[in-house]
XYZ file of C-alpha atoms in Angstrom:
107
model
C -33.815 -48.423 21.634
C -36.872 -50.637 21.585
C -37.101 -54.015 22.696
C -39.900 -57.026 21.910
C -41.886 -57.910 24.856
C -44.160 -60.498 23.088
C -44.255 -61.710 19.657
C -47.721 -61.586 18.096
C -46.762 -60.936 14.669
C -50.063 -59.149 13.837
C -50.972 -57.778 10.334
C -52.026 -54.117 10.646
C -55.048 -52.925 8.750
C -55.054 -49.356 7.260
C -57.723 -47.120 9.080
C -57.113 -48.728 12.630
C -55.278 -47.608 15.816
C -53.288 -50.360 17.343
C -52.636 -50.244 21.226
C -52.430 -52.455 24.413
C -55.422 -52.135 26.954
C -55.185 -52.184 30.653
C -54.639 -55.929 30.524
C -52.115 -55.954 28.757
C -53.762 -57.239 25.120
C -53.419 -55.877 21.854
C -56.574 -53.952 20.553
C -57.370 -51.985 17.744
C -60.062 -49.085 17.339
C -61.303 -47.255 14.244
C -59.310 -43.991 13.816
C -61.134 -40.665 13.200
C -61.349 -40.139 9.414
C -63.850 -38.484 7.370
C -66.995 -40.266 7.119
C -67.128 -41.897 10.451
C -69.465 -40.660 13.045
C -68.213 -38.856 16.094
C -68.173 -40.395 19.604
C -66.133 -43.365 21.162
C -65.786 -46.326 19.131
C -65.495 -50.138 20.142
C -62.144 -51.442 20.918
C -61.724 -54.771 19.254
C -59.307 -57.268 21.044
C -56.776 -58.378 18.268
C -54.213 -60.856 20.456
C -54.684 -61.828 23.930
C -50.739 -61.868 25.133
C -51.302 -60.399 28.808
C -48.451 -58.309 28.862
C -47.423 -57.100 32.546
C -46.302 -53.050 31.993
C -43.634 -51.662 33.855
C -43.875 -48.025 34.739
C -41.468 -45.780 32.873
C -41.741 -47.643 29.529
C -43.877 -46.844 26.537
C -45.529 -50.110 24.919
C -46.568 -50.145 21.134
C -47.009 -52.481 18.514
C -44.171 -51.991 16.209
C -43.883 -52.569 12.468
C -43.522 -56.197 12.331
C -46.832 -56.476 14.351
C -45.035 -57.410 17.778
C -45.410 -55.778 21.037
C -42.588 -53.687 21.979
C -41.542 -51.106 24.690
C -39.156 -48.336 24.967
C -37.874 -46.049 27.726
C -39.910 -42.825 28.133
C -37.930 -39.613 27.762
C -38.287 -37.737 31.062
C -36.443 -34.508 31.547
C -33.859 -32.814 29.682
C -30.556 -34.069 28.977
C -27.311 -31.999 29.164
C -28.527 -29.441 32.063
C -30.627 -25.934 31.542
C -30.511 -24.721 28.423
C -29.197 -21.128 27.886
C -31.436 -18.187 27.314
C -30.811 -16.514 23.891
C -29.176 -13.307 23.692
C -31.444 -10.296 22.941
C -30.443 -8.108 19.759
C -29.725 -4.639 20.392
C -32.174 -2.483 18.942
C -31.198 -0.328 16.003
C -30.105 3.100 17.167
C -32.886 5.915 16.471
C -32.114 8.422 14.052
C -31.785 11.836 15.110
C -34.610 14.294 13.395
C -32.662 17.073 11.674
C -34.073 20.435 12.494
C -33.500 23.429 9.786
C -33.003 26.653 11.102
C -35.179 29.023 9.750
C -33.446 32.018 7.895
C -33.827 35.008 10.263
C -34.671 37.783 8.386
C -33.901 41.419 9.969
C -36.552 43.889 9.874
C -35.613 47.388 8.776
C -36.982 50.486 10.028
């Protein structure tokens, strides 16, 4: 699924986000967690590898610390999704009207 582009063997530290910058170098930035001040954090270059990016691929630092890429999922596979059938509403109960007992008046 993913292929290794550059072997860097970076040791990842907790609390940091690892990514590739525009020039293809591996950088890290402090993640937004409790106690950190809001706003932009400075990125720190961890390894200079100069990876040339190709469109249609997602580049990331894998678990082993190497730069890898995977093809991006674009669109849907298998055609259009069928619309779900609407459930029929339960039939409404008819109100039963009681016939009033008619009393005949005697005169």
